[in-house]
CSV table of C-alpha atoms (C1' of nucleotides) in Angstrom, one decimal:
chain,number,residue,atom,x,y,z
A,1,MET,CA,108.8,169.2,179.5
A,2,ALA,CA,105.8,172.0,180.5
A,3,THR,CA,103.3,170.4,183.0
A,4,LEU,CA,100.0,169.7,181.4
A,5,PRO,CA,97.3,171.4,183.5
A,6,ALA,CA,94.8,168.4,183.9
A,7,LYS,CA,92.0,170.4,184.5
A,8,PRO,CA,89.4,167.6,184.0
A,9,ASP,CA,89.6,164.7,186.3
A,10,MET,CA,92.2,162.6,185.0
A,11,LYS,CA,90.7,159.5,185.5
A,12,ASP,CA,87.9,160.4,183.7
A,13,ARG,CA,90.4,161.8,181.0
A,14,ILE,CA,91.8,157.9,181.2
A,15,LEU,CA,88.7,155.9,180.7
A,16,GLU,CA,87.0,158.6,177.8
A,17,THR,CA,90.4,157.7,176.2
A,18,ALA,CA,90.4,154.2,177.3
A,19,ASP,CA,87.1,154.0,175.9
A,20,ARG,CA,87.7,155.8,172.4
A,21,LEU,CA,90.4,153.3,171.8
A,22,PHE,CA,89.1,149.9,172.8
A,23,TYR,CA,86.3,150.2,170.7
A,24,LEU,CA,87.3,151.5,168.2
A,25,GLN,CA,90.3,149.1,167.9
A,26,GLY,CA,89.6,146.0,169.8
A,27,ILE,CA,90.1,145.7,174.2
A,28,ARG,CA,93.1,143.2,172.8
A,29,ALA,CA,94.6,145.8,170.6
A,30,VAL,CA,95.2,148.4,172.8
A,31,GLY,CA,97.8,148.8,175.2
A,32,VAL,CA,98.0,150.3,178.4
A,33,ASP,CA,101.2,151.9,177.0
A,34,THR,CA,99.5,153.0,174.0
A,35,ILE,CA,96.6,154.5,176.6
A,36,ALA,CA,98.9,156.7,178.2
A,37,ALA,CA,100.5,158.0,175.5
A,38,GLU,CA,97.5,159.2,173.8
A,39,ILE,CA,96.6,161.3,176.5
A,40,GLY,CA,100.1,161.9,177.4
A,41,ILE,CA,101.0,160.7,180.8
A,42,SER,CA,103.0,158.3,182.3
A,43,LYS,CA,101.7,154.3,182.4
A,44,ARG,CA,102.5,155.2,186.2
A,45,THR,CA,99.9,157.3,186.6
A,46,LEU,CA,97.5,155.3,185.2
A,47,TYR,CA,98.3,152.4,187.1
A,48,ASN,CA,97.7,154.7,190.0
A,49,HIS,CA,93.5,155.4,189.0
A,50,PHE,CA,92.8,152.0,188.1
A,51,PRO,CA,94.7,149.2,189.0
A,52,SER,CA,94.6,146.8,186.0
A,53,LYS,CA,93.6,146.9,182.5
A,54,ASP,CA,91.1,144.5,183.7
A,55,ALA,CA,88.8,147.0,186.3
A,56,LEU,CA,89.3,149.4,183.0
A,57,ILE,CA,88.2,147.7,180.8
A,58,SER,CA,84.9,146.7,182.8
A,59,ALA,CA,84.8,150.8,184.2
A,60,TYR,CA,84.4,150.4,180.4
A,61,LEU,CA,81.9,148.5,179.7
A,62,ALA,CA,80.4,150.2,182.7
A,63,ARG,CA,80.4,153.3,181.0
A,64,ARG,CA,79.2,152.2,177.8
A,65,PHE,CA,75.9,150.8,180.2
A,66,VAL,CA,73.6,154.0,179.5
A,67,ALA,CA,69.6,153.2,180.1
A,68,PRO,CA,67.1,154.6,177.3
A,69,ARG,CA,66.8,158.6,179.3
A,70,PRO,CA,62.4,158.4,179.2
A,71,SER,CA,60.5,160.6,176.9
A,72,ASP,CA,57.2,162.5,176.2
A,73,LYS,CA,57.4,160.9,172.3
A,74,SER,CA,55.0,158.7,171.5
A,75,PRO,CA,56.2,155.2,172.1
A,76,VAL,CA,56.0,153.9,168.4
A,77,GLU,CA,58.1,157.5,168.1
A,78,GLN,CA,60.4,156.3,170.5
A,79,ILE,CA,60.3,153.1,168.7
A,80,LEU,CA,61.3,153.6,165.5
A,81,GLY,CA,63.2,156.5,166.5
A,82,THR,CA,66.0,153.9,168.0
A,83,PHE,CA,66.2,152.6,164.3
A,84,ASP,CA,66.5,156.3,163.5
A,85,SER,CA,69.0,156.9,165.9
A,86,LEU,CA,70.8,153.4,164.9
A,87,GLU,CA,70.9,154.4,161.5
A,88,ARG,CA,72.8,158.1,162.2
A,89,ARG,CA,75.4,156.1,164.0
A,90,PHE,CA,76.0,154.2,161.0
A,91,SER,CA,76.9,156.8,158.7
A,92,ALA,CA,79.4,158.2,161.7
A,93,LYS,CA,83.4,157.7,160.7
A,94,ASP,CA,83.4,156.3,164.2
A,95,PHE,CA,81.3,153.3,164.4
A,96,ARG,CA,82.3,150.0,165.0
A,97,GLY,CA,79.2,147.7,166.2
A,98,CYS,CA,78.1,147.4,169.6
A,99,PRO,CA,80.4,147.3,172.1
A,100,PHE,CA,79.1,144.6,174.9
A,101,VAL,CA,79.0,142.3,171.4
A,102,ASN,CA,82.5,143.2,170.2
A,103,ALA,CA,83.7,142.8,173.7
A,104,VAL,CA,82.1,138.8,174.4
A,105,ALA,CA,83.1,138.0,171.4
A,106,GLU,CA,86.7,139.2,172.2
A,107,LEU,CA,86.6,137.9,175.4
A,108,GLY,CA,84.7,135.1,175.6
A,109,GLU,CA,85.3,133.2,178.4
A,110,ASP,CA,85.5,136.2,180.6
A,111,ARG,CA,82.3,135.8,182.8
A,112,SER,CA,82.2,139.8,183.9
A,113,VAL,CA,81.5,140.7,180.6
A,114,ARG,CA,79.0,138.4,179.9
A,115,LYS,CA,77.4,139.4,182.5
A,116,VAL,CA,77.6,143.1,181.7
A,117,ALA,CA,76.4,142.1,178.2
A,118,VAL,CA,73.2,140.3,179.4
A,119,ALA,CA,71.9,142.7,181.7
A,120,PHE,CA,72.6,145.3,178.7
A,121,LYS,CA,70.8,143.5,175.9
A,122,GLU,CA,68.2,142.6,178.7
A,123,SER,CA,67.9,146.2,179.2
A,124,ARG,CA,67.0,147.4,175.8
A,125,ARG,CA,64.3,144.1,175.7
A,126,LEU,CA,62.0,145.4,178.5
A,127,TRP,CA,62.5,149.1,176.9
A,128,PHE,CA,61.1,147.6,174.3
A,129,ARG,CA,58.7,145.5,176.1
A,130,ASP,CA,57.5,148.6,178.5
A,131,LEU,CA,56.4,150.8,175.5
A,132,LEU,CA,54.6,148.1,173.3
A,133,ALA,CA,52.8,147.3,176.6
A,134,GLN,CA,51.4,151.1,176.4
A,135,LEU,CA,50.6,150.6,172.9
A,136,GLY,CA,48.2,147.9,174.3
A,137,VAL,CA,50.2,145.4,172.2
A,138,ALA,CA,48.9,141.7,173.5
A,139,GLU,CA,52.4,139.7,172.5
A,140,ALA,CA,54.9,142.7,174.1
A,141,GLU,CA,57.3,140.1,175.7
A,142,ALA,CA,57.8,138.3,171.7
A,143,LEU,CA,57.8,141.4,170.2
A,144,ALA,CA,59.8,143.3,172.1
A,145,THR,CA,62.3,140.4,171.4
A,146,GLN,CA,61.9,140.6,167.4
A,147,LEU,CA,62.8,144.1,168.0
A,148,ALA,CA,65.7,143.9,169.7
A,149,LEU,CA,66.8,141.2,166.7
A,150,LEU,CA,66.2,143.5,164.1
A,151,VAL,CA,68.4,146.2,166.0
A,152,ASP,CA,70.9,143.8,166.7
A,153,GLY,CA,70.9,142.5,163.2
A,154,SER,CA,71.5,145.9,162.0
A,155,ILE,CA,74.3,146.2,163.8
A,156,ALA,CA,76.1,143.2,163.1
A,157,GLN,CA,75.6,144.0,159.5
A,158,ASP,CA,77.0,147.4,159.4
A,159,LEU,CA,80.0,146.5,161.5
A,160,VAL,CA,80.8,144.3,158.1
A,161,ARG,CA,79.3,146.1,155.5
A,162,ASN,CA,79.6,150.1,156.5
A,163,ASP,CA,76.2,150.2,155.2
A,164,PRO,CA,73.6,153.0,157.4
A,165,ALA,CA,70.7,151.5,154.2
A,166,MET,CA,70.8,148.6,157.1
A,167,ALA,CA,69.1,150.7,159.7
A,168,ARG,CA,66.6,151.7,157.6
A,169,ALA,CA,65.6,147.9,156.0
A,170,ALA,CA,65.3,147.0,160.2
A,171,ARG,CA,62.6,149.8,160.4
A,172,GLU,CA,60.8,149.0,158.2
A,173,ALA,CA,60.8,145.9,158.9
A,174,ALA,CA,60.1,146.8,163.1
A,175,ILE,CA,57.2,148.8,161.4
A,176,VAL,CA,55.8,145.3,159.3
A,177,LEU,CA,55.8,143.6,162.8
A,178,LEU,CA,54.6,146.4,164.7
A,179,LYS,CA,51.4,147.0,162.3
A,180,ASN,CA,50.6,142.7,162.5
A,181,ALA,CA,50.7,142.7,166.1
A,182,GLY,CA,47.8,145.7,165.7
A,183,VAL,CA,50.2,149.1,166.5
A,184,LYS,CA,48.5,152.3,164.1
A,185,VAL,CA,51.5,153.7,163.2
A,186,GLY,CA,50.9,156.3,161.1
A,187,ALA,CA,52.2,158.5,158.1
A,188,ALA,CA,53.8,161.2,160.4
A,189,ASP,CA,55.8,157.4,161.8
A,190,ARG,CA,56.7,156.5,158.4
A,191,GLN,CA,58.4,159.8,157.1
A,192,ASN,CA,58.8,162.6,159.3
A,193,LYS,CA,60.3,162.6,162.9
A,194,HIS,CA,59.4,165.6,164.8
A,195,THR,CA,55.7,165.6,164.1
A,196,ALA,CA,52.6,166.9,166.6
A,197,LYS,CA,52.4,164.0,169.6
A,198,LYS,CA,49.0,162.0,168.3
A,199,ARG,CA,48.4,159.5,171.1
A,200,ARG,CA,46.5,157.3,170.2
A,201,SER,CA,45.3,154.2,172.8
A,202,ARG,CA,44.2,151.5,171.8
A,203,SER,CA,42.7,148.2,173.4
A,204,ALA,CA,43.2,144.9,171.8
A,205,SER,CA,41.7,144.2,168.8
B,1,MET,CA,108.1,110.0,170.9
B,2,ALA,CA,106.9,107.6,168.0
B,3,THR,CA,106.9,109.4,165.3
B,4,LEU,CA,102.8,110.3,164.5
B,5,PRO,CA,102.1,108.7,161.1
B,6,ALA,CA,100.1,111.8,159.9
B,7,LYS,CA,97.5,109.9,158.1
B,8,PRO,CA,95.1,112.9,156.6
B,9,ASP,CA,97.3,115.5,155.3
B,10,MET,CA,98.8,117.7,157.9
B,11,LYS,CA,97.9,120.5,156.5
B,12,ASP,CA,94.3,119.9,156.8
B,13,ARG,CA,94.6,118.9,160.5
B,14,ILE,CA,96.3,122.2,161.2
B,15,LEU,CA,93.3,124.1,159.7
B,16,GLU,CA,91.1,122.6,160.8
B,17,THR,CA,92.3,122.5,164.5
B,18,ALA,CA,93.4,126.2,163.9
B,19,ASP,CA,90.2,126.7,163.2
B,20,ARG,CA,88.6,125.3,165.9
B,21,LEU,CA,90.7,127.3,168.4
B,22,PHE,CA,89.8,130.8,166.5
B,23,TYR,CA,86.4,130.2,166.5
B,24,LEU,CA,86.2,128.8,170.0
B,25,GLN,CA,88.2,131.6,171.4
B,26,GLY,CA,89.2,133.8,169.3
B,27,ILE,CA,92.5,134.8,166.6
B,28,ARG,CA,93.8,136.5,168.7
B,29,ALA,CA,93.6,134.9,171.7
B,30,VAL,CA,95.3,131.7,170.4
B,31,GLY,CA,98.7,131.7,169.2
B,32,VAL,CA,100.9,129.9,166.8
B,33,ASP,CA,102.0,127.4,169.8
B,34,THR,CA,98.5,126.8,171.1
B,35,ILE,CA,97.5,125.1,167.8
B,36,ALA,CA,100.7,122.9,166.9
B,37,ALA,CA,100.3,121.7,170.5
B,38,GLU,CA,97.0,121.1,170.5
B,39,ILE,CA,98.1,118.5,167.5
B,40,GLY,CA,101.0,117.1,169.0
B,41,ILE,CA,103.7,118.7,166.5
B,42,SER,CA,106.5,121.7,166.0
B,43,LYS,CA,106.1,124.6,165.6
B,44,ARG,CA,108.5,124.5,163.1
B,45,THR,CA,106.1,122.1,161.2
B,46,LEU,CA,103.3,124.3,161.7
B,47,TYR,CA,105.0,127.1,159.5
B,48,ASN,CA,106.2,125.1,157.0
B,49,HIS,CA,102.6,124.5,156.0
B,50,PHE,CA,101.8,128.7,156.1
B,51,PRO,CA,104.0,131.0,156.1
B,52,SER,CA,102.8,133.0,158.6
B,53,LYS,CA,99.9,133.0,161.0
B,54,ASP,CA,97.7,135.3,158.9
B,55,ALA,CA,98.1,133.1,156.5
B,56,LEU,CA,96.2,131.0,159.0
B,57,ILE,CA,93.8,133.4,159.6
B,58,SER,CA,93.0,133.3,155.9
B,59,ALA,CA,92.5,130.0,155.5
B,60,TYR,CA,90.4,130.4,158.3
B,61,LEU,CA,87.5,132.9,157.0
B,62,ALA,CA,88.1,130.5,153.9
B,63,ARG,CA,87.5,127.6,155.4
B,64,ARG,CA,83.9,129.1,156.9
B,65,PHE,CA,82.8,130.9,153.2
B,66,VAL,CA,80.5,127.8,152.8
B,67,ALA,CA,77.7,128.6,150.1
B,68,PRO,CA,74.8,127.5,150.8
B,69,ARG,CA,73.8,124.2,149.1
B,70,PRO,CA,71.5,123.8,146.3
B,71,SER,CA,68.0,122.2,148.0
B,72,ASP,CA,64.8,120.6,146.1
B,73,LYS,CA,62.6,122.0,149.1
B,74,SER,CA,60.5,124.2,149.1
B,75,PRO,CA,61.6,128.3,149.2
B,76,VAL,CA,59.6,129.0,151.4
B,77,GLU,CA,61.1,125.5,153.7
B,78,GLN,CA,64.5,126.8,153.2
B,79,ILE,CA,64.2,130.2,154.0
B,80,LEU,CA,62.2,128.9,157.2
B,81,GLY,CA,64.3,125.9,157.5
B,82,THR,CA,67.4,128.9,157.7
B,83,PHE,CA,66.1,129.4,161.3
B,84,ASP,CA,65.4,126.1,162.4
B,85,SER,CA,68.9,125.3,161.6
B,86,LEU,CA,70.4,128.2,163.1
B,87,GLU,CA,68.2,127.0,166.6
B,88,ARG,CA,70.2,123.5,166.2
B,89,ARG,CA,73.5,125.0,166.1
B,90,PHE,CA,72.6,127.5,169.0
B,91,SER,CA,71.8,124.7,171.4
B,92,ALA,CA,75.2,123.0,170.3
B,93,LYS,CA,77.7,123.7,172.9
B,94,ASP,CA,80.2,125.0,170.9
B,95,PHE,CA,77.9,128.0,168.7
B,96,ARG,CA,80.1,131.5,169.3
B,97,GLY,CA,78.0,132.9,167.0
B,98,CYS,CA,79.1,134.2,163.5
B,99,PRO,CA,83.1,133.7,163.0
B,100,PHE,CA,83.0,136.9,160.5
B,101,VAL,CA,81.6,140.0,162.2
B,102,ASN,CA,83.6,138.3,165.1
B,103,ALA,CA,86.8,139.0,162.6
B,104,VAL,CA,85.7,141.8,162.3
B,105,ALA,CA,85.1,143.0,165.5
B,106,GLU,CA,88.9,141.4,166.5
B,107,LEU,CA,90.6,142.6,163.4
B,108,GLY,CA,89.1,145.6,162.5
B,109,GLU,CA,90.9,147.6,161.0
B,110,ASP,CA,92.1,144.5,158.4
B,111,ARG,CA,91.4,144.4,154.9
B,112,SER,CA,90.8,141.9,153.5
B,113,VAL,CA,88.9,140.2,156.9
B,114,ARG,CA,86.9,143.0,156.4
B,115,LYS,CA,86.3,141.9,152.4
B,116,VAL,CA,85.5,138.4,152.8
B,117,ALA,CA,83.3,139.0,155.1
B,118,VAL,CA,81.3,141.0,153.6
B,119,ALA,CA,81.8,139.1,150.8
B,120,PHE,CA,80.5,136.7,153.0
B,121,LYS,CA,76.6,138.4,154.1
B,122,GLU,CA,76.0,139.2,151.0
B,123,SER,CA,76.5,135.9,149.1
B,124,ARG,CA,73.7,134.9,152.2
B,125,ARG,CA,71.3,137.5,151.7
B,126,LEU,CA,71.3,136.8,147.9
B,127,TRP,CA,70.4,133.6,148.7
B,128,PHE,CA,67.4,134.6,150.8
B,129,ARG,CA,66.5,137.0,147.6
B,130,ASP,CA,67.0,134.5,145.0
B,131,LEU,CA,64.9,132.4,146.6
B,132,LEU,CA,62.3,134.9,147.3
B,133,ALA,CA,62.4,135.5,143.7
B,134,GLN,CA,61.0,132.2,143.2
B,135,LEU,CA,58.4,132.9,145.7
B,136,GLY,CA,57.1,135.8,143.4
B,137,VAL,CA,58.3,138.2,145.6
B,138,ALA,CA,58.3,141.8,144.2
B,139,GLU,CA,60.9,143.6,146.7
B,140,ALA,CA,63.2,140.2,146.9
B,141,GLU,CA,66.1,142.8,147.6
B,142,ALA,CA,64.6,144.6,150.4
B,143,LEU,CA,63.0,141.6,152.3
B,144,ALA,CA,66.0,139.7,151.7
B,145,THR,CA,68.1,142.2,153.8
B,146,GLN,CA,65.5,142.1,156.6
B,147,LEU,CA,65.6,137.9,156.9
B,148,ALA,CA,69.3,138.5,157.3
B,149,LEU,CA,68.9,141.1,159.4
B,150,LEU,CA,66.7,138.4,161.5
B,151,VAL,CA,69.6,136.3,160.9
B,152,ASP,CA,72.6,138.0,161.8
B,153,GLY,CA,70.1,139.4,164.6
B,154,SER,CA,69.7,135.9,166.4
B,155,ILE,CA,72.8,135.5,166.1
B,156,ALA,CA,74.5,138.8,167.7
B,157,GLN,CA,72.0,137.9,171.1
B,158,ASP,CA,72.9,134.5,171.0
B,159,LEU,CA,76.3,134.9,171.5
B,160,VAL,CA,75.1,137.2,174.2
B,161,ARG,CA,71.9,135.4,175.9
B,162,ASN,CA,73.2,131.6,175.1
B,163,ASP,CA,69.6,131.1,174.4
B,164,PRO,CA,68.9,129.2,171.1
B,165,ALA,CA,64.9,130.5,171.9
B,166,MET,CA,66.6,134.0,170.0
B,167,ALA,CA,66.5,131.5,166.6
B,168,ARG,CA,62.2,131.0,167.0
B,169,ALA,CA,61.5,134.5,167.9
B,170,ALA,CA,64.1,135.2,164.1
B,171,ARG,CA,61.7,133.0,162.5
B,172,GLU,CA,58.7,134.2,163.7
B,173,ALA,CA,59.5,137.3,163.1
B,174,ALA,CA,60.5,136.3,159.3
B,175,ILE,CA,57.3,134.4,158.9
B,176,VAL,CA,55.4,138.1,159.2
B,177,LEU,CA,56.8,139.4,157.0
B,178,LEU,CA,57.2,136.8,154.7
B,179,LYS,CA,52.8,137.3,155.0
B,180,ASN,CA,53.2,140.4,154.8
B,181,ALA,CA,55.5,140.3,151.8
B,182,GLY,CA,52.5,138.1,149.8
B,183,VAL,CA,54.6,134.5,150.4
B,184,LYS,CA,51.7,131.8,152.0
B,185,VAL,CA,53.3,129.7,154.7
B,186,GLY,CA,51.7,126.9,155.5
B,187,ALA,CA,50.4,125.1,158.6
B,188,ALA,CA,53.7,122.1,158.2
B,189,ASP,CA,55.9,125.3,157.4
B,190,ARG,CA,54.3,126.6,160.7
B,191,GLN,CA,55.7,123.9,163.0
B,192,ASN,CA,57.3,120.6,161.7
B,193,LYS,CA,60.9,120.9,161.3
B,194,HIS,CA,61.6,117.3,161.7
B,195,THR,CA,61.4,116.3,158.6
B,196,ALA,CA,63.9,117.2,157.0
B,197,LYS,CA,66.6,114.0,156.5
B,198,LYS,CA,69.5,116.0,154.8
B,199,ARG,CA,72.5,116.4,156.9
B,200,ARG,CA,73.3,119.4,156.4
B,201,SER,CA,77.5,120.6,157.1
B,202,ARG,CA,78.3,123.5,159.0
B,203,SER,CA,77.9,126.4,157.3
B,204,ALA,CA,79.5,129.3,158.8
B,205,SER,CA,77.2,131.9,159.5
C,1,DG,C1',108.5,178.2,204.2
C,2,DC,C1',106.7,173.4,204.1
C,3,DC,C1',104.5,169.6,203.3
C,4,DT,C1',101.9,166.5,200.9
C,5,DA,C1',99.5,164.1,196.6
C,6,DG,C1',99.8,164.1,192.5
C,7,DT,C1',102.5,163.7,188.5
C,8,DT,C1',106.9,162.2,185.6
C,9,DA,C1',110.3,159.6,184.1
C,10,DC,C1',112.3,155.0,182.8
C,11,DA,C1',114.3,150.9,184.6
C,12,DC,C1',112.4,146.8,184.7
C,13,DA,C1',110.9,141.5,185.8
C,14,DG,C1',108.4,138.4,183.7
C,15,DG,C1',105.7,136.5,180.5
C,16,DT,C1',103.7,135.7,176.1
C,17,DC,C1',103.9,136.5,170.8
C,18,DT,C1',105.8,135.7,166.1
C,19,DG,C1',109.0,133.4,163.7
C,20,DT,C1',113.8,131.9,162.5
C,21,DG,C1',118.0,128.6,162.7
C,22,DT,C1',119.7,124.2,163.1
C,23,DA,C1',120.5,119.8,163.5
C,24,DC,C1',119.3,115.4,163.6
C,25,DC,C1',115.9,112.0,162.8
C,26,DT,C1',112.6,108.3,160.2
C,27,DA,C1',110.1,107.0,156.5
C,28,DT,C1',109.4,106.7,151.1
C,29,DT,C1',111.1,105.6,146.4
C,30,DT,C1',114.1,105.2,143.6
D,1,DA,C1',121.9,102.2,149.9
D,2,DA,C1',121.3,106.6,148.8
D,3,DA,C1',119.3,110.7,148.7
D,4,DT,C1',114.8,113.0,149.4
D,5,DA,C1',110.8,114.9,151.9
D,6,DG,C1',109.2,115.9,156.1
D,7,DG,C1',108.8,116.3,160.6
D,8,DT,C1',111.2,117.1,165.7
D,9,DA,C1',113.3,119.1,169.4
D,10,DC,C1',114.9,122.7,170.4
D,11,DA,C1',116.8,127.6,171.3
D,12,DC,C1',116.6,132.2,170.1
D,13,DA,C1',115.8,137.0,168.4
D,14,DG,C1',113.3,140.5,168.8
D,15,DA,C1',109.0,142.5,169.6
D,16,DC,C1',105.1,143.7,172.8
D,17,DC,C1',102.3,143.7,177.5
D,18,DT,C1',101.3,143.8,182.0
D,19,DG,C1',102.4,145.3,185.6
D,20,DT,C1',106.2,148.2,189.7
D,21,DG,C1',110.0,149.7,192.1
D,22,DT,C1',111.8,154.3,192.8
D,23,DA,C1',113.8,158.9,192.5
D,24,DA,C1',113.0,163.5,191.1
D,25,DC,C1',109.9,167.5,190.3
D,26,DT,C1',105.4,170.5,190.6
D,27,DA,C1',101.5,172.7,192.5
D,28,DG,C1',98.6,173.8,196.3
D,29,DG,C1',96.9,174.3,201.2
D,30,DC,C1',98.8,175.3,205.6
DNA sequence: GCCTAGTTACACAGGTCTGTGTACCTATTT
DNA sequence: AAATAGGTACACAGACCTGTGTAACTAGGC
C-alpha cells in the first residue's frame, strides 16, 4: 500500500467526510467504519482525533452553525436574497433539509443537539429581526418569526418534495408580509438580484 | 404468566404501540423487541402479524395519513382552524414534529417513504386549495402552497423550540396572506378559537 | 543514525438489531 | 374429545455497531 500523504489536516478531512455522510444519509445511518473507509484511513486514526461518535456529531453540528455574513446590500435585498439562496440550494442534488431539524428528528431526546438547534434557529431569526429594524418595521420581532417560518417551511417541503419552487413560493409570501409591514419592495427586488443599491430609509407609516 | 385475553385485535395493538414509539423516539431508535416488550407480547407474535419491520413502518405511516374531514364551517374558519389545531398540538407534551418529514429525514433514500410523504403534503395543499377556490381566490394554487409552507414551518420550528407560539405566528402570517388575496377575515376569525365543539381526531401533520 | 508522532492492519469485546426455529401452552370450535 | 388457531418462552443465527488493544510501519526532526 502506498502511504497517503495526508496533506490537509487529518482532523479536517475526517470532519468534512463525516459532515457529508451524516447530512446526506443521516447520523444514525452512518457508522464510524463507513466514515473511515470513505477517507481510506483506519478506524483507529479516526478515534485518535475524536474520542467518540458523539464528539464527531457535536463537531458536525458546530461546523454547520455558520452565522450569516454581514453584507453591504440593502436589508430588503438581504432578506429576499435568503430565499434566492434557498432556491439555489434546493436545486442542488445534495440538499437534504436542515441538518439541525434532521438531527433533532433523529436524536430527539439529546439535550445538546437540541440546544445547538435552538441557537441556530434563533440566530437566523435575530438576523431577520435586525434587518427589519433597520427598515423601521415596528413589529420586527413578530415579522422576523414569520419569515423564519417561511424559511423552515420551504426547507421541509423541499426535503419531501424535492421542488425548488417551494423557495419561490416562500419568497412571494415574504414579499406580501414585508409590504404589509410597510416595507417598500422595489421592482428590482422582485425580479433582479444584482441591481443598484437604493437605500430606502423609512419612518413608521 | 397469566395468559392475556388480547381483547382488541392484536394487530391493532401492535400498530398503535409502534406508532407511539416510532413517533416519539424515532423509527431507527425503536427496535421490534422494544415494541413487543411494551405490549407484553413475544417478538414471535409481532412477526406473526407483520412480516418485517419495514412492513410495520409502512403501516405506521399509512396510519398517520389521515385525510382532513369535511366540515360545515366556513372555509376561512377551516383554514385558520388548522393553525389553532396546531397550537393545541404544539402544547401537548407528545408532539414531535411531522411524522412524514421525520421519516424522510431518518430514512432518506427509501422510495416508498418519500412517496407517502409527498402524497400527504400534497393532500393537505389540495385541501387548502379547494377551500381557497370556494372563497373565489384567483391564485388558489399559489396561496395554498404558501399556507402549506407556514404549516410546515411552524411544525419544524416547534419541533426544535418547543414553542406553541410558532402556531400563532403562522396564523397571523396566514391572515395577512389571505387578506392580500382579497379574502375577508372577520373579527371572530381573528380572535376566537373556542367556538369549535367537534373533536378532531389526530391527523398526521 | 535514531527517536517520536502519527498511522495502519487487524483482532476482538460487548452490545444491539432483525428475523427464524422450535417446542409448548391455551382457548375456542366442531 | 379432538383439532385448530394463536400465543409464549427462549435460544440462536448473522449482521452491524461503538470502542479498544496491540504490534508493526513510516516519515520528519534532532
